[in-house]
């Protein structure tokens, strides 16, 4: 689809040599001899020459000079450096060092989901430790203010710093995609988490939280759409650069006439926009698929068992591993929704299934009902659910691996669809080779029931597998629509030109005949290969690469947010503004390091 020039071609600037605008932006000049970019600050020669490497050197080594922000100041700074006059970097004062430590502790408290008031406790711990270990240095923590108000403000400052870094990078995005996750429930309110994945001309990928939207306040799809468009506009991202949408498969997202996706696609339809690719199976694959295959409300029953175990069976040795896993997943205090979500994981269900005998004995001891353990249909349904969820867990684990690009993820999806076909045939033939839990249940029931009594109803489970197949086909049909683009991206040297659209055949033939590029393709990963591919010679192939690279290839960043929410749901349920919640989710999900010097030197009385 993207190889066919139905719409305007993607403009990908690719400059292999030095770019003059780098001088003021990154404080580098073109060296007198040879290639590269010569740093005016430290004299380091950055080779190979591309903006990604120059920017990384500047941000890692010389970000202090970002304080010279005005154009005139920047030009004067460059002129001084050309003459060998480097401004001295003053060392941090004791007050600034204390502020830096306070910012680091505020970030750590946010990452661990601790309340604002716990800063005072941390301060007292440090005071006790220093008094006993380094009594002469107790005074060094005197200037560190860890009061709740200061911690709260510092978390907001860190969020603003990370947000500004995202906006600066977003200016260079050649293409981007959005991930919309509406499964964040905090206390009694539901939030939509909006993530962005952008790619620049060097095919450097960045995934970040763009915004959060309170669905209680933005109930209608129109209001939700307006909030997302406002966030995109604030970040400087136009719909013309949007390539893909990945969402959960809830009605709010994918409803045929009133879903958010249909509104977004309608808004993005114009002669200058690309066809937006949508797929809805990546996010919370196990969680949402479990609703389709839980044919006998197994999860609700198991949830009641766990509540009983947590209240009346905590000292039983047979349940310690289960309780430990539960606490590591969502803490000691857990609400019904988090417990339900935890149980909708293949790994958890498998553990509970293995403990079913012990659970039955426990239920008898506390006087609870054990009617399900005598219901052969319910037991078979339990075993079947465990097996299918285990297969879904294997797929979900593969889809959590990022930096592999969506082409590899799509291969996993196609493989799983073939696996579903195999499972369908096996269940029809009553072949339980790939249904270990169901086979175990059937073998146990055969020992207690008459030989001629029917135990397994394959038709019941064929319907479930068929339903799951249809759901997968619906969720990923857009990826199948660009299957050729994905194949070209993943294997450009094995893609037969006669199968490609006419518009790309010349480029593809020229690429496959280039021995140097073939050697680069073998020695480098895909991202590095396409980053070095000259856009002036291969504009269509480079454009396809940028678009494919911008599609979400995993659910990792959404899983980070979801894991942070479930582990810290008690803390997050305390009174928090949407602004503070936004800051906490951004800090928990980002891989970007805050610019500490800018935070320290930019503070004031109102912004400590």
mmCIF file of N, CA, C and O in Angstrom, residues 547-599:
data_model
loop_
_atom_site.group_PDB
_atom_site.id
_atom_site.type_symbol
_atom_site.label_atom_id
_atom_site.label_comp_id
_atom_site.label_asym_id
_atom_site.label_seq_id
_atom_site.Cartn_x
_atom_site.Cartn_y
_atom_site.Cartn_z
ATOM 1 N N UNK A 547 7.891 4.678 7.784
ATOM 2 C CA UNK A 547 6.510 4.425 8.204
ATOM 3 C C UNK A 547 6.410 3.130 9.002
ATOM 4 O O UNK A 547 5.745 3.073 10.044
ATOM 5 N N UNK A 548 7.063 2.076 8.523
ATOM 6 C CA UNK A 548 7.028 0.799 9.246
ATOM 7 C C UNK A 548 7.686 0.948 10.616
ATOM 8 O O UNK A 548 7.184 0.440 11.622
ATOM 9 N N UNK A 549 8.808 1.667 10.667
ATOM 10 C CA UNK A 549 9.525 1.841 11.930
ATOM 11 C C UNK A 549 8.710 2.628 12.945
ATOM 12 O O UNK A 549 8.916 2.491 14.154
ATOM 13 N N UNK A 550 7.785 3.461 12.466
ATOM 14 C CA UNK A 550 6.996 4.285 13.386
ATOM 15 C C UNK A 550 5.812 3.527 13.991
ATOM 16 O O UNK A 550 5.188 4.015 14.934
ATOM 17 N N UNK A 551 5.480 2.357 13.457
ATOM 18 C CA UNK A 551 4.372 1.572 14.011
ATOM 19 C C UNK A 551 4.810 0.884 15.305
ATOM 20 O O UNK A 551 5.929 0.373 15.401
ATOM 21 N N UNK A 552 3.937 0.855 16.292
ATOM 22 C CA UNK A 552 4.256 0.193 17.558
ATOM 23 C C UNK A 552 4.518 -1.290 17.299
ATOM 24 O O UNK A 552 3.693 -1.980 16.703
ATOM 25 N N UNK A 553 5.673 -1.763 17.763
ATOM 26 C CA UNK A 553 6.053 -3.157 17.532
ATOM 27 C C UNK A 553 5.896 -4.018 18.778
ATOM 28 O O UNK A 553 6.148 -5.219 18.744
ATOM 29 N N UNK A 554 5.501 -3.406 19.891
ATOM 30 C CA UNK A 554 5.325 -4.175 21.125
ATOM 31 C C UNK A 554 4.386 -3.415 22.048
ATOM 32 O O UNK A 554 4.048 -2.254 21.814
ATOM 33 N N UNK A 555 4.005 -4.081 23.124
ATOM 34 C CA UNK A 555 3.137 -3.462 24.124
ATOM 35 C C UNK A 555 3.944 -3.047 25.349
ATOM 36 O O UNK A 555 3.373 -2.788 26.419
ATOM 37 N N UNK A 556 5.265 -2.940 25.222
ATOM 38 C CA UNK A 556 6.126 -2.749 26.387
ATOM 39 C C UNK A 556 5.785 -1.487 27.171
ATOM 40 O O UNK A 556 5.637 -1.520 28.398
ATOM 41 N N UNK A 557 5.639 -0.361 26.509
ATOM 42 C CA UNK A 557 5.423 0.891 27.236
ATOM 43 C C UNK A 557 4.052 0.898 27.916
ATOM 44 O O UNK A 557 3.894 1.404 29.027
ATOM 45 N N UNK A 558 3.047 0.304 27.269
ATOM 46 C CA UNK A 558 1.726 0.192 27.903
ATOM 47 C C UNK A 558 1.780 -0.759 29.099
ATOM 48 O O UNK A 558 1.133 -0.508 30.127
ATOM 49 N N UNK A 559 2.549 -1.833 28.971
ATOM 50 C CA UNK A 559 2.694 -2.767 30.082
ATOM 51 C C UNK A 559 3.398 -2.116 31.269
ATOM 52 O O UNK A 559 3.097 -2.416 32.428
ATOM 53 N N UNK A 560 4.360 -1.222 30.982
ATOM 54 C CA UNK A 560 5.023 -0.485 32.059
ATOM 55 C C UNK A 560 4.012 0.323 32.860
ATOM 56 O O UNK A 560 4.015 0.310 34.094
ATOM 57 N N UNK A 561 3.158 1.044 32.147
ATOM 58 C CA UNK A 561 2.154 1.877 32.816
ATOM 59 C C UNK A 561 1.162 1.014 33.597
ATOM 60 O O UNK A 561 0.801 1.337 34.736
ATOM 61 N N UNK A 562 0.729 -0.083 32.989
ATOM 62 C CA UNK A 562 -0.256 -0.954 33.630
ATOM 63 C C UNK A 562 0.339 -1.614 34.864
ATOM 64 O O UNK A 562 -0.318 -1.726 35.907
ATOM 65 N N UNK A 563 1.590 -2.035 34.776
ATOM 66 C CA UNK A 563 2.262 -2.654 35.913
ATOM 67 C C UNK A 563 2.446 -1.637 37.040
ATOM 68 O O UNK A 563 2.244 -1.949 38.220
ATOM 69 N N UNK A 564 2.813 -0.408 36.684
ATOM 70 C CA UNK A 564 2.976 0.659 37.685
ATOM 71 C C UNK A 564 1.650 0.922 38.397
ATOM 72 O O UNK A 564 1.605 1.099 39.614
ATOM 73 N N UNK A 565 0.568 0.915 37.635
ATOM 74 C CA UNK A 565 -0.758 1.169 38.209
ATOM 75 C C UNK A 565 -1.174 0.048 39.160
ATOM 76 O O UNK A 565 -1.651 0.306 40.268
ATOM 77 N N UNK A 566 -0.989 -1.201 38.741
ATOM 78 C CA UNK A 566 -1.441 -2.312 39.589
ATOM 79 C C UNK A 566 -0.589 -2.454 40.844
ATOM 80 O O UNK A 566 -1.104 -2.787 41.915
ATOM 81 N N UNK A 567 0.721 -2.185 40.734
ATOM 82 C CA UNK A 567 1.586 -2.292 41.913
ATOM 83 C C UNK A 567 1.300 -1.197 42.939
ATOM 84 O O UNK A 567 1.443 -1.411 44.140
ATOM 85 N N UNK A 568 0.910 -0.028 42.444
ATOM 86 C CA UNK A 568 0.772 1.135 43.313
ATOM 87 C C UNK A 568 -0.648 1.668 43.351
ATOM 88 O O UNK A 568 -0.859 2.846 43.582
ATOM 89 N N UNK A 569 -1.632 0.793 43.110
ATOM 90 C CA UNK A 569 -3.008 1.274 43.005
ATOM 91 C C UNK A 569 -3.510 1.894 44.306
ATOM 92 O O UNK A 569 -4.340 2.800 44.276
ATOM 93 N N UNK A 570 -2.976 1.461 45.449
ATOM 94 C CA UNK A 570 -3.422 2.080 46.707
ATOM 95 C C UNK A 570 -2.923 3.525 46.802
ATOM 96 O O UNK A 570 -3.678 4.438 47.150
ATOM 97 N N UNK A 571 -1.635 3.745 46.475
ATOM 98 C CA UNK A 571 -1.077 5.098 46.519
ATOM 99 C C UNK A 571 -1.750 6.006 45.503
ATOM 100 O O UNK A 571 -2.095 7.156 45.798
ATOM 101 N N UNK A 572 -1.956 5.486 44.294
ATOM 102 C CA UNK A 572 -2.549 6.306 43.234
ATOM 103 C C UNK A 572 -4.014 6.599 43.502
ATOM 104 O O UNK A 572 -4.589 7.513 42.894
ATOM 105 N N UNK A 573 -4.638 5.834 44.371
ATOM 106 C CA UNK A 573 -6.040 6.074 44.699
ATOM 107 C C UNK A 573 -6.218 7.215 45.687
ATOM 108 O O UNK A 573 -7.342 7.632 45.957
ATOM 109 N N UNK A 574 -5.090 7.714 46.250
ATOM 110 C CA UNK A 574 -5.180 8.880 47.121
ATOM 111 C C UNK A 574 -5.549 10.105 46.281
ATOM 112 O O UNK A 574 -5.376 10.106 45.064
ATOM 113 N N UNK A 575 -6.051 11.160 46.931
ATOM 114 C CA UNK A 575 -6.427 12.360 46.155
ATOM 115 C C UNK A 575 -5.255 12.912 45.341
ATOM 116 O O UNK A 575 -4.245 13.355 45.892
ATOM 117 N N UNK A 576 -5.370 12.827 44.025
ATOM 118 C CA UNK A 576 -4.344 13.322 43.104
ATOM 119 C C UNK A 576 -5.021 14.088 41.986
ATOM 120 O O UNK A 576 -6.071 13.684 41.492
ATOM 121 N N UNK A 577 -4.404 15.168 41.561
ATOM 122 C CA UNK A 577 -4.915 15.874 40.389
ATOM 123 C C UNK A 577 -4.511 15.120 39.136
ATOM 124 O O UNK A 577 -3.566 14.308 39.155
ATOM 125 N N UNK A 578 -5.206 15.362 38.036
ATOM 126 C CA UNK A 578 -4.839 14.719 36.774
ATOM 127 C C UNK A 578 -3.426 15.106 36.364
ATOM 128 O O UNK A 578 -2.696 14.313 35.748
ATOM 129 N N UNK A 579 -3.007 16.324 36.712
ATOM 130 C CA UNK A 579 -1.652 16.787 36.377
ATOM 131 C C UNK A 579 -0.605 15.947 37.091
ATOM 132 O O UNK A 579 0.401 15.546 36.489
ATOM 133 N N UNK A 580 -0.833 15.666 38.372
ATOM 134 C CA UNK A 580 0.129 14.847 39.113
ATOM 135 C C UNK A 580 0.115 13.401 38.624
ATOM 136 O O UNK A 580 1.166 12.754 38.540
ATOM 137 N N UNK A 581 -1.064 12.883 38.305
ATOM 138 C CA UNK A 581 -1.151 11.523 37.790
ATOM 139 C C UNK A 581 -0.415 11.404 36.457
ATOM 140 O O UNK A 581 0.291 10.420 36.202
ATOM 141 N N UNK A 582 -0.569 12.419 35.623
ATOM 142 C CA UNK A 582 0.145 12.474 34.346
ATOM 143 C C UNK A 582 1.649 12.422 34.581
ATOM 144 O O UNK A 582 2.389 11.688 33.910
ATOM 145 N N UNK A 583 2.131 13.217 35.548
ATOM 146 C CA UNK A 583 3.560 13.261 35.845
ATOM 147 C C UNK A 583 4.066 11.906 36.314
ATOM 148 O O UNK A 583 5.140 11.444 35.893
ATOM 149 N N UNK A 584 3.315 11.236 37.184
ATOM 150 C CA UNK A 584 3.745 9.940 37.703
ATOM 151 C C UNK A 584 3.824 8.894 36.596
ATOM 152 O O UNK A 584 4.793 8.116 36.527
ATOM 153 N N UNK A 585 2.821 8.862 35.711
ATOM 154 C CA UNK A 585 2.846 7.892 34.618
ATOM 155 C C UNK A 585 3.992 8.191 33.652
ATOM 156 O O UNK A 585 4.613 7.265 33.114
ATOM 157 N N UNK A 586 4.287 9.460 33.407
ATOM 158 C CA UNK A 586 5.389 9.784 32.488
ATOM 159 C C UNK A 586 6.723 9.331 33.077
ATOM 160 O O UNK A 586 7.548 8.719 32.385
ATOM 161 N N UNK A 587 6.952 9.633 34.349
ATOM 162 C CA UNK A 587 8.212 9.242 34.984
ATOM 163 C C UNK A 587 8.351 7.725 35.014
ATOM 164 O O UNK A 587 9.445 7.174 34.843
ATOM 165 N N UNK A 588 7.241 7.012 35.212
ATOM 166 C CA UNK A 588 7.275 5.548 35.310
ATOM 167 C C UNK A 588 7.522 4.869 33.974
ATOM 168 O O UNK A 588 8.022 3.741 33.936
ATOM 169 N N UNK A 589 7.182 5.524 32.862
ATOM 170 C CA UNK A 589 7.249 4.843 31.560
ATOM 171 C C UNK A 589 8.394 5.311 30.673
ATOM 172 O O UNK A 589 8.699 4.647 29.686
ATOM 173 N N UNK A 590 9.022 6.427 30.988
ATOM 174 C CA UNK A 590 10.032 6.971 30.078
ATOM 175 C C UNK A 590 11.394 6.316 30.263
ATOM 176 O O UNK A 590 11.740 5.857 31.362
ATOM 177 N N UNK A 591 12.168 6.275 29.194
ATOM 178 C CA UNK A 591 13.574 5.870 29.248
ATOM 179 C C UNK A 591 14.485 7.086 29.154
ATOM 180 O O UNK A 591 15.715 6.950 29.176
ATOM 181 N N UNK A 592 13.896 8.261 29.029
ATOM 182 C CA UNK A 592 14.659 9.495 28.891
ATOM 183 C C UNK A 592 15.107 9.988 30.258
ATOM 184 O O UNK A 592 14.333 9.973 31.219
ATOM 185 N N UNK A 593 16.346 10.434 30.331
ATOM 186 C CA UNK A 593 16.878 10.965 31.585
ATOM 187 C C UNK A 593 16.561 12.458 31.675
ATOM 188 O O UNK A 593 16.756 13.200 30.713
ATOM 189 N N UNK A 594 16.039 12.927 32.795
ATOM 190 C CA UNK A 594 15.802 14.376 32.932
ATOM 191 C C UNK A 594 17.102 15.157 32.813
ATOM 192 O O UNK A 594 18.183 14.650 33.147
ATOM 193 N N UNK A 595 17.020 16.393 32.364
ATOM 194 C CA UNK A 595 18.175 17.282 32.325
ATOM 195 C C UNK A 595 18.317 17.907 33.714
ATOM 196 O O UNK A 595 17.720 18.945 34.012
ATOM 197 N N UNK A 596 19.136 17.278 34.550
ATOM 198 C CA UNK A 596 19.211 17.678 35.960
ATOM 199 C C UNK A 596 19.761 19.083 36.128
ATOM 200 O O UNK A 596 19.272 19.847 36.975
ATOM 201 N N UNK A 597 20.793 19.434 35.361
ATOM 202 C CA UNK A 597 21.375 20.768 35.515
ATOM 203 C C UNK A 597 20.358 21.846 35.186
ATOM 204 O O UNK A 597 20.286 22.875 35.868
ATOM 205 N N UNK A 598 19.569 21.611 34.137
ATOM 206 C CA UNK A 598 18.555 22.592 33.780
ATOM 207 C C UNK A 598 17.509 22.709 34.890
ATOM 208 O O UNK A 598 17.022 23.804 35.191
ATOM 209 N N UNK A 599 17.160 21.585 35.509
ATOM 210 C CA UNK A 599 16.187 21.615 36.604
ATOM 211 C C UNK A 599 16.748 22.346 37.817
ATOM 212 O O UNK A 599 16.043 23.132 38.471
#
